Amino acid sequence: MPEERIGKYVVVGEAGRGGMGIVYHARDESLNRDVAIKVLPESTALDAKRMARFQREGKVLASLNHTNIATIYEIGQHNDHLFVVLEYVPGQTLDELIRRSAIPWRKMLPIAIQIAAAMEYAHDQGIIHRDLKPLNIKFDERGHVKVLDFGLAKALDENDPEEDANESLSDRATLVALSEASQDASATRPGAMMGTVGYLSPEQACGKPVDKQTDIFSFGCILFEMLTGNAPFASDSAVDAIGRTLHKDPEWAQLPQNIPTQLKALLQRCLAKEKQDRLRDIGDARLELIELQEFQDDEQATITEQRSSPALLAVAIVAVLIAIALGVLYGLDKSQPIAPIQQTAAPLTHRAIKLPEHLTPGVFSSTPDDAYIRLVCTNEVPSEKKGGPPQLEFRIYVRPRDSDELRAIHHFTGLAGFAFSPDGESYVLNYNGLISRGRIDSDVAPVELARIQSPANFAGGFWLFPAKRGIVWFDEETLVVETLNDQAQPELVLLNAKTGDIKKHVPLILESNDLRRDGLIGKFDDDHVLMYVSVYNDEGFSINLATASLKTGELKVLVERAGDAQLIGDQVFFTRNDALHVASYDPKEHKLLDAGQPVMQGLFSKYAAHALFDISDNGTLIYLPGGVQGADRRIMINTGEGAQATELVNAPYDNALAVSGDGSSICSTRLRDDGMWEIWGGTFDPPRMRKILAKNDADYCFPMLSYDGSTLGCVQITTTPNGVELAYVVAPVDGSRSKELVRNFTDPYEMNTSCFSLDNQRVMADMPDPNSANNQRYLVEMDLKTGEISEVLSRVGGARNGLWSPDGKIISFQTLETGVPELHVYNPANGNTQVVSHIPIGVQRWVEHPDGSLSLIYWDDEWGVWESTIALDDAGAFAIGQATPHPHIDSPMALHYTMDNRGNVYTIEAGEDDGAPKHLVVIENWLDSIDAKKK
């Protein structure tokens, strides 16, 4: 009803549309305030029965007065249309917030508490919402929650059971009727089945009478969606979504691994299918959420208080003060005990071991007698190239128990496995099968002990597999390494620790084809070593701990989703995310007897990974503090005046960043809590990011956007029992269609894509040139409809990294004709090529200036940035400007960067709390305190 006035209200503009009608932003001039007017369908006013009920219900709804409920001011009729005048809330909806990113649980709590408070108040007044969903929740200018449309669903329900108690279920809305009426799984449909598909309760889906527990179910759906970014029962069709609601559990594995068990238990009670199993009262949910928030606030207060007291670096606390002693004792230490410990056999002593600023601790352990702490640290050293990024080196250090001396005992010349002897006096190294042995108390280089054929690849990945060692010193006489036998089957090789002679070959027997071996950790018990295994399947990706028997070779998962573990007596201690857990263990059955319970949290954990710890024979606990790191990265933009933060939400942006040529759209890989890559994309105006591609059993990486920002192209990586499968896929950025498979690959280096054509029908790429004798690459284009490959340019020195100019007339590329990567341009119209610069370069980008002229900006091999103008004359010949330093790109050291065709630079930078810890926390007699707690 687009008129200038609705009754006495002046219409400002349309504010939104929904299943119940159009919402207008209007002005009440008499009271000088903005209002929202919901104009209902004409059929509502023409139905006398519904009209009477709506008027009756509306009076009750208008009586609601709560700070978190949008007030209903008036109900009226205008030109055969009913309208409702509500409080105008100008802010964004919760749906818009979730579409930008899932909400970390700590930031979710105040939102959930306010929603629960609104619902509790309304329930106490005898009113239920019936259509609670993120679209009906907004944030006002102060960021406070406002629940909209409270009770309107019932007021508009033409099949209200109170009006016709004898109405049969078959006469009400059924799944078939709903499917025939609408395939929109997100619409609220008055007069059929009230509620929004995907958020309605099982009893709503069956057309049964509803009560306040229906709102509790919808509330659980909202909590789940805030935490994961996905509705728990979302589907492409209404019928399928209802089927999921009735018969399927939510995918609990989507929940972040670091959420408290209390919060997950609350979710499960809210989302129970049967009402008798569901939470009885929303007020109980509010109280539980407040308890979680108060625990968080108390934790932060303790951190603040203890940061102000450097004297707490070394404290011995006994008896009732032990619970406090397990708090934060140094610097950025965020660790907290899960529950207070009432007594202990020996006093706890806390020490913080500060490390030099240039060192970052990676792996650590204590000698059996706690005389030394052994560390493997990384150190940033300047690049050999001027201005280049620093390089990482690895060193083994030892630090005496009662000294500040930190002594380097080995400098790694490459990635290597390492292990320490059971007596703590010696160490071994595994350099790709070259096994060497040295002494901790000696400066003599380690001596070659043995050479192993076909060793398992030891590829870093310390942040994902923090406890990986690559070799195990099992007992004084035995070393264990992993290899492949002559049939390329995995096996363990046992070596004599003194002579290097092979003692035994143990073929590995995997309990599942889904398992992928990811490296040795250490000794578990007298028969087993501990290993990393990961799983890719349709339920997702997970990093798990498994044991391998040195007698039978059986490889069996011990703990799912864990990062490090130790067996001590009949208990297994293990980490999950940033928390240390303990579980009971049955040595006869060789399995855990329970799921374990957390005993310490706040250990340093990179996002999507798990923490590392060590417990010595004397019961000393060592760990790195810091909590979950990496989930608060920022996207920055530099338009020439220095890098500035964009309005896009901070998130765990990971290994790639891409922007459209026109600067309208951006996308990045993000790492999920389970370690899988997914791709998010969005716009700067409005600032919004949404998930574009995600799949439980696949990674998405190397994203690339078209010039106009409408299309995304990327590589899909799927791990199967038959190996890694690669595919190139494209998808619309706005989510209007599903992704499309373009081409499958067998080799990850088969094709490197670099840009879209201007018509979005092809992508430029480079591939190995079949006619080249020296493995050079050549430029090709791939048709996005057929996957067919056509040659663009082949040269003696190869051609790679081809980029179309913004006007589509010129291709820039790199060639190795002189032995270094030089920048050239190519005119497809006449076949001419010309060198732009002999400076060895790494990356180039096109820039289109406001006057239409073109430049190439390129980075040299010392991270200097240059610009050359590029033009074509009327005859198609090139005019190349002299290379000049580019003035404003000052963020080459950011985590990742890209540039649009206007010359703006976009970077991913670490969040404010993303710094790696620079100290270790040592708690002596810690194990005694855990035993005392059990008693």
mmCIF file of N, CA, C and O in Angstrom, residues 66 68 109-121 124 216 219 223 262 266 269-270 279 281-294:
data_model
loop_
_atom_site.group_PDB
_atom_site.id
_atom_site.type_symbol
_atom_site.label_atom_id
_atom_site.label_comp_id
_atom_site.label_asym_id
_atom_site.label_seq_id
_atom_site.Cartn_x
_atom_site.Cartn_y
_atom_site.Cartn_z
ATOM 1 N N HIS A 66 8.403 -4.182 27.924
ATOM 2 C CA HIS A 66 9.702 -4.734 28.322
ATOM 3 C C HIS A 66 10.780 -4.120 27.439
ATOM 4 O O HIS A 66 10.566 -3.884 26.248
ATOM 5 N N ASN A 68 13.304 -5.270 26.065
ATOM 6 C CA ASN A 68 13.783 -6.090 24.948
ATOM 7 C C ASN A 68 12.666 -6.525 24.012
ATOM 8 O O ASN A 68 12.870 -7.411 23.181
ATOM 9 N N LEU A 109 26.570 -14.570 24.364
ATOM 10 C CA LEU A 109 25.851 -14.657 25.631
ATOM 11 C C LEU A 109 24.957 -13.444 25.913
ATOM 12 O O LEU A 109 23.776 -13.623 26.225
ATOM 13 N N PRO A 110 25.450 -12.195 25.859
ATOM 14 C CA PRO A 110 24.551 -11.071 26.177
ATOM 15 C C PRO A 110 23.371 -10.958 25.235
ATOM 16 O O PRO A 110 22.288 -10.527 25.630
ATOM 17 N N ILE A 111 23.544 -11.359 23.966
ATOM 18 C CA ILE A 111 22.421 -11.336 23.021
ATOM 19 C C ILE A 111 21.379 -12.365 23.450
ATOM 20 O O ILE A 111 20.177 -12.072 23.536
ATOM 21 N N ALA A 112 21.837 -13.587 23.730
ATOM 22 C CA ALA A 112 20.917 -14.662 24.106
ATOM 23 C C ALA A 112 20.200 -14.347 25.407
ATOM 24 O O ALA A 112 19.008 -14.645 25.566
ATOM 25 N N ILE A 113 20.898 -13.750 26.354
ATOM 26 C CA ILE A 113 20.281 -13.413 27.647
ATOM 27 C C ILE A 113 19.138 -12.420 27.454
ATOM 28 O O ILE A 113 18.065 -12.543 28.060
ATOM 29 N N GLN A 114 19.341 -11.426 26.588
ATOM 30 C CA GLN A 114 18.287 -10.431 26.358
ATOM 31 C C GLN A 114 17.084 -11.051 25.632
ATOM 32 O O GLN A 114 15.938 -10.716 25.923
ATOM 33 N N ILE A 115 17.355 -11.948 24.680
ATOM 34 C CA ILE A 115 16.236 -12.627 24.001
ATOM 35 C C ILE A 115 15.445 -13.452 25.011
ATOM 36 O O ILE A 115 14.208 -13.424 25.046
ATOM 37 N N ALA A 116 16.159 -14.195 25.855
ATOM 38 C CA ALA A 116 15.498 -15.029 26.855
ATOM 39 C C ALA A 116 14.703 -14.180 27.838
ATOM 40 O O ALA A 116 13.600 -14.561 28.261
ATOM 41 N N ALA A 117 15.250 -13.014 28.198
ATOM 42 C CA ALA A 117 14.540 -12.132 29.127
ATOM 43 C C ALA A 117 13.223 -11.648 28.525
ATOM 44 O O ALA A 117 12.192 -11.587 29.203
ATOM 45 N N ALA A 118 13.254 -11.297 27.246
ATOM 46 C CA ALA A 118 12.026 -10.858 26.571
ATOM 47 C C ALA A 118 10.988 -11.969 26.545
ATOM 48 O O ALA A 118 9.800 -11.750 26.830
ATOM 49 N N MET A 119 11.431 -13.165 26.221
ATOM 50 C CA MET A 119 10.503 -14.290 26.137
ATOM 51 C C MET A 119 9.956 -14.663 27.512
ATOM 52 O O MET A 119 8.779 -14.994 27.660
ATOM 53 N N GLU A 120 10.817 -14.617 28.524
ATOM 54 C CA GLU A 120 10.371 -14.948 29.874
ATOM 55 C C GLU A 120 9.270 -13.992 30.322
ATOM 56 O O GLU A 120 8.250 -14.406 30.901
ATOM 57 N N TYR A 121 9.469 -12.711 30.059
ATOM 58 C CA TYR A 121 8.471 -11.711 30.446
ATOM 59 C C TYR A 121 7.143 -11.985 29.722
ATOM 60 O O TYR A 121 6.064 -11.990 30.342
ATOM 61 N N ASP A 124 5.338 -15.012 31.001
ATOM 62 C CA ASP A 124 4.696 -14.738 32.291
ATOM 63 C C ASP A 124 3.364 -14.018 32.096
ATOM 64 O O ASP A 124 2.478 -14.099 32.965
ATOM 65 N N ILE A 216 10.788 -22.090 23.184
ATOM 66 C CA ILE A 216 12.075 -22.586 23.684
ATOM 67 C C ILE A 216 12.806 -23.337 22.588
ATOM 68 O O ILE A 216 14.027 -23.194 22.426
ATOM 69 N N PHE A 219 14.118 -20.792 20.239
ATOM 70 C CA PHE A 219 15.240 -20.138 20.902
ATOM 71 C C PHE A 219 16.509 -20.991 20.747
ATOM 72 O O PHE A 219 17.596 -20.474 20.462
ATOM 73 N N LEU A 223 20.126 -19.991 19.041
ATOM 74 C CA LEU A 223 21.429 -20.165 19.691
ATOM 75 C C LEU A 223 22.373 -20.949 18.786
ATOM 76 O O LEU A 223 23.544 -20.587 18.615
ATOM 77 N N GLN A 262 28.376 -26.865 29.435
ATOM 78 C CA GLN A 262 27.094 -26.406 29.975
ATOM 79 C C GLN A 262 26.247 -25.759 28.877
ATOM 80 O O GLN A 262 25.024 -25.943 28.830
ATOM 81 N N LEU A 266 22.659 -27.104 27.351
ATOM 82 C CA LEU A 266 21.479 -26.243 27.275
ATOM 83 C C LEU A 266 20.879 -26.299 25.879
ATOM 84 O O LEU A 266 19.649 -26.388 25.713
ATOM 85 N N ARG A 269 18.917 -29.472 25.422
ATOM 86 C CA ARG A 269 17.627 -29.463 26.129
ATOM 87 C C ARG A 269 16.614 -28.580 25.412
ATOM 88 O O ARG A 269 15.420 -28.871 25.427
ATOM 89 N N CYS A 270 17.070 -27.495 24.814
ATOM 90 C CA CYS A 270 16.150 -26.626 24.079
ATOM 91 C C CYS A 270 15.650 -27.293 22.803
ATOM 92 O O CYS A 270 14.509 -27.074 22.381
ATOM 93 N N LEU A 279 13.530 -28.272 27.769
ATOM 94 C CA LEU A 279 13.567 -27.318 28.877
ATOM 95 C C LEU A 279 12.159 -26.812 29.152
ATOM 96 O O LEU A 279 11.412 -26.493 28.221
ATOM 97 N N ASP A 281 11.150 -24.082 31.075
ATOM 98 C CA ASP A 281 10.915 -22.645 31.203
ATOM 99 C C ASP A 281 12.108 -21.880 30.646
ATOM 100 O O ASP A 281 13.257 -22.216 30.925
ATOM 101 N N ILE A 282 11.831 -20.852 29.855
ATOM 102 C CA ILE A 282 12.907 -20.060 29.263
ATOM 103 C C ILE A 282 13.693 -19.303 30.328
ATOM 104 O O ILE A 282 14.858 -18.954 30.132
ATOM 105 N N GLY A 283 13.064 -19.065 31.475
ATOM 106 C CA GLY A 283 13.784 -18.395 32.562
ATOM 107 C C GLY A 283 14.959 -19.215 33.059
ATOM 108 O O GLY A 283 15.986 -18.667 33.469
ATOM 109 N N ASP A 284 14.818 -20.548 33.002
ATOM 110 C CA ASP A 284 15.939 -21.404 33.401
ATOM 111 C C ASP A 284 17.102 -21.240 32.432
ATOM 112 O O ASP A 284 18.274 -21.244 32.839
ATOM 113 N N ALA A 285 16.809 -21.097 31.143
ATOM 114 C CA ALA A 285 17.871 -20.873 30.153
ATOM 115 C C ALA A 285 18.566 -19.548 30.416
ATOM 116 O O ALA A 285 19.797 -19.444 30.337
ATOM 117 N N ARG A 286 17.761 -18.517 30.745
ATOM 118 C CA ARG A 286 18.368 -17.205 31.029
ATOM 119 C C ARG A 286 19.336 -17.295 32.211
ATOM 120 O O ARG A 286 20.441 -16.738 32.157
ATOM 121 N N LEU A 287 18.950 -18.005 33.252
ATOM 122 C CA LEU A 287 19.818 -18.115 34.427
ATOM 123 C C LEU A 287 21.106 -18.868 34.093
ATOM 124 O O LEU A 287 22.193 -18.497 34.558
ATOM 125 N N GLU A 288 20.998 -19.937 33.299
ATOM 126 C CA GLU A 288 22.202 -20.675 32.932
ATOM 127 C C GLU A 288 23.136 -19.815 32.091
ATOM 128 O O GLU A 288 24.361 -19.858 32.254
ATOM 129 N N LEU A 289 22.580 -19.033 31.190
ATOM 130 C CA LEU A 289 23.399 -18.156 30.363
ATOM 131 C C LEU A 289 24.069 -17.079 31.209
ATOM 132 O O LEU A 289 25.228 -16.717 30.969
ATOM 133 N N ILE A 290 23.358 -16.567 32.199
ATOM 134 C CA ILE A 290 23.945 -15.572 33.092
ATOM 135 C C ILE A 290 25.099 -16.179 33.878
ATOM 136 O O ILE A 290 26.148 -15.535 34.083
ATOM 137 N N GLU A 291 24.946 -17.436 34.325
ATOM 138 C CA GLU A 291 26.036 -18.102 35.043
ATOM 139 C C GLU A 291 27.279 -18.204 34.169
ATOM 140 O O GLU A 291 28.398 -17.958 34.625
ATOM 141 N N LEU A 292 27.088 -18.553 32.914
ATOM 142 C CA LEU A 292 28.224 -18.631 32.004
ATOM 143 C C LEU A 292 28.870 -17.267 31.809
ATOM 144 O O LEU A 292 30.094 -17.138 31.767
ATOM 145 N N GLN A 293 28.046 -16.231 31.694
ATOM 146 C CA GLN A 293 28.591 -14.886 31.513
ATOM 147 C C GLN A 293 29.329 -14.418 32.764
ATOM 148 O O GLN A 293 30.401 -13.809 32.665
ATOM 149 N N GLU A 294 28.787 -14.714 33.933
ATOM 150 C CA GLU A 294 29.441 -14.301 35.168
ATOM 151 C C GLU A 294 30.776 -15.013 35.335
ATOM 152 O O GLU A 294 31.749 -14.432 35.799
#
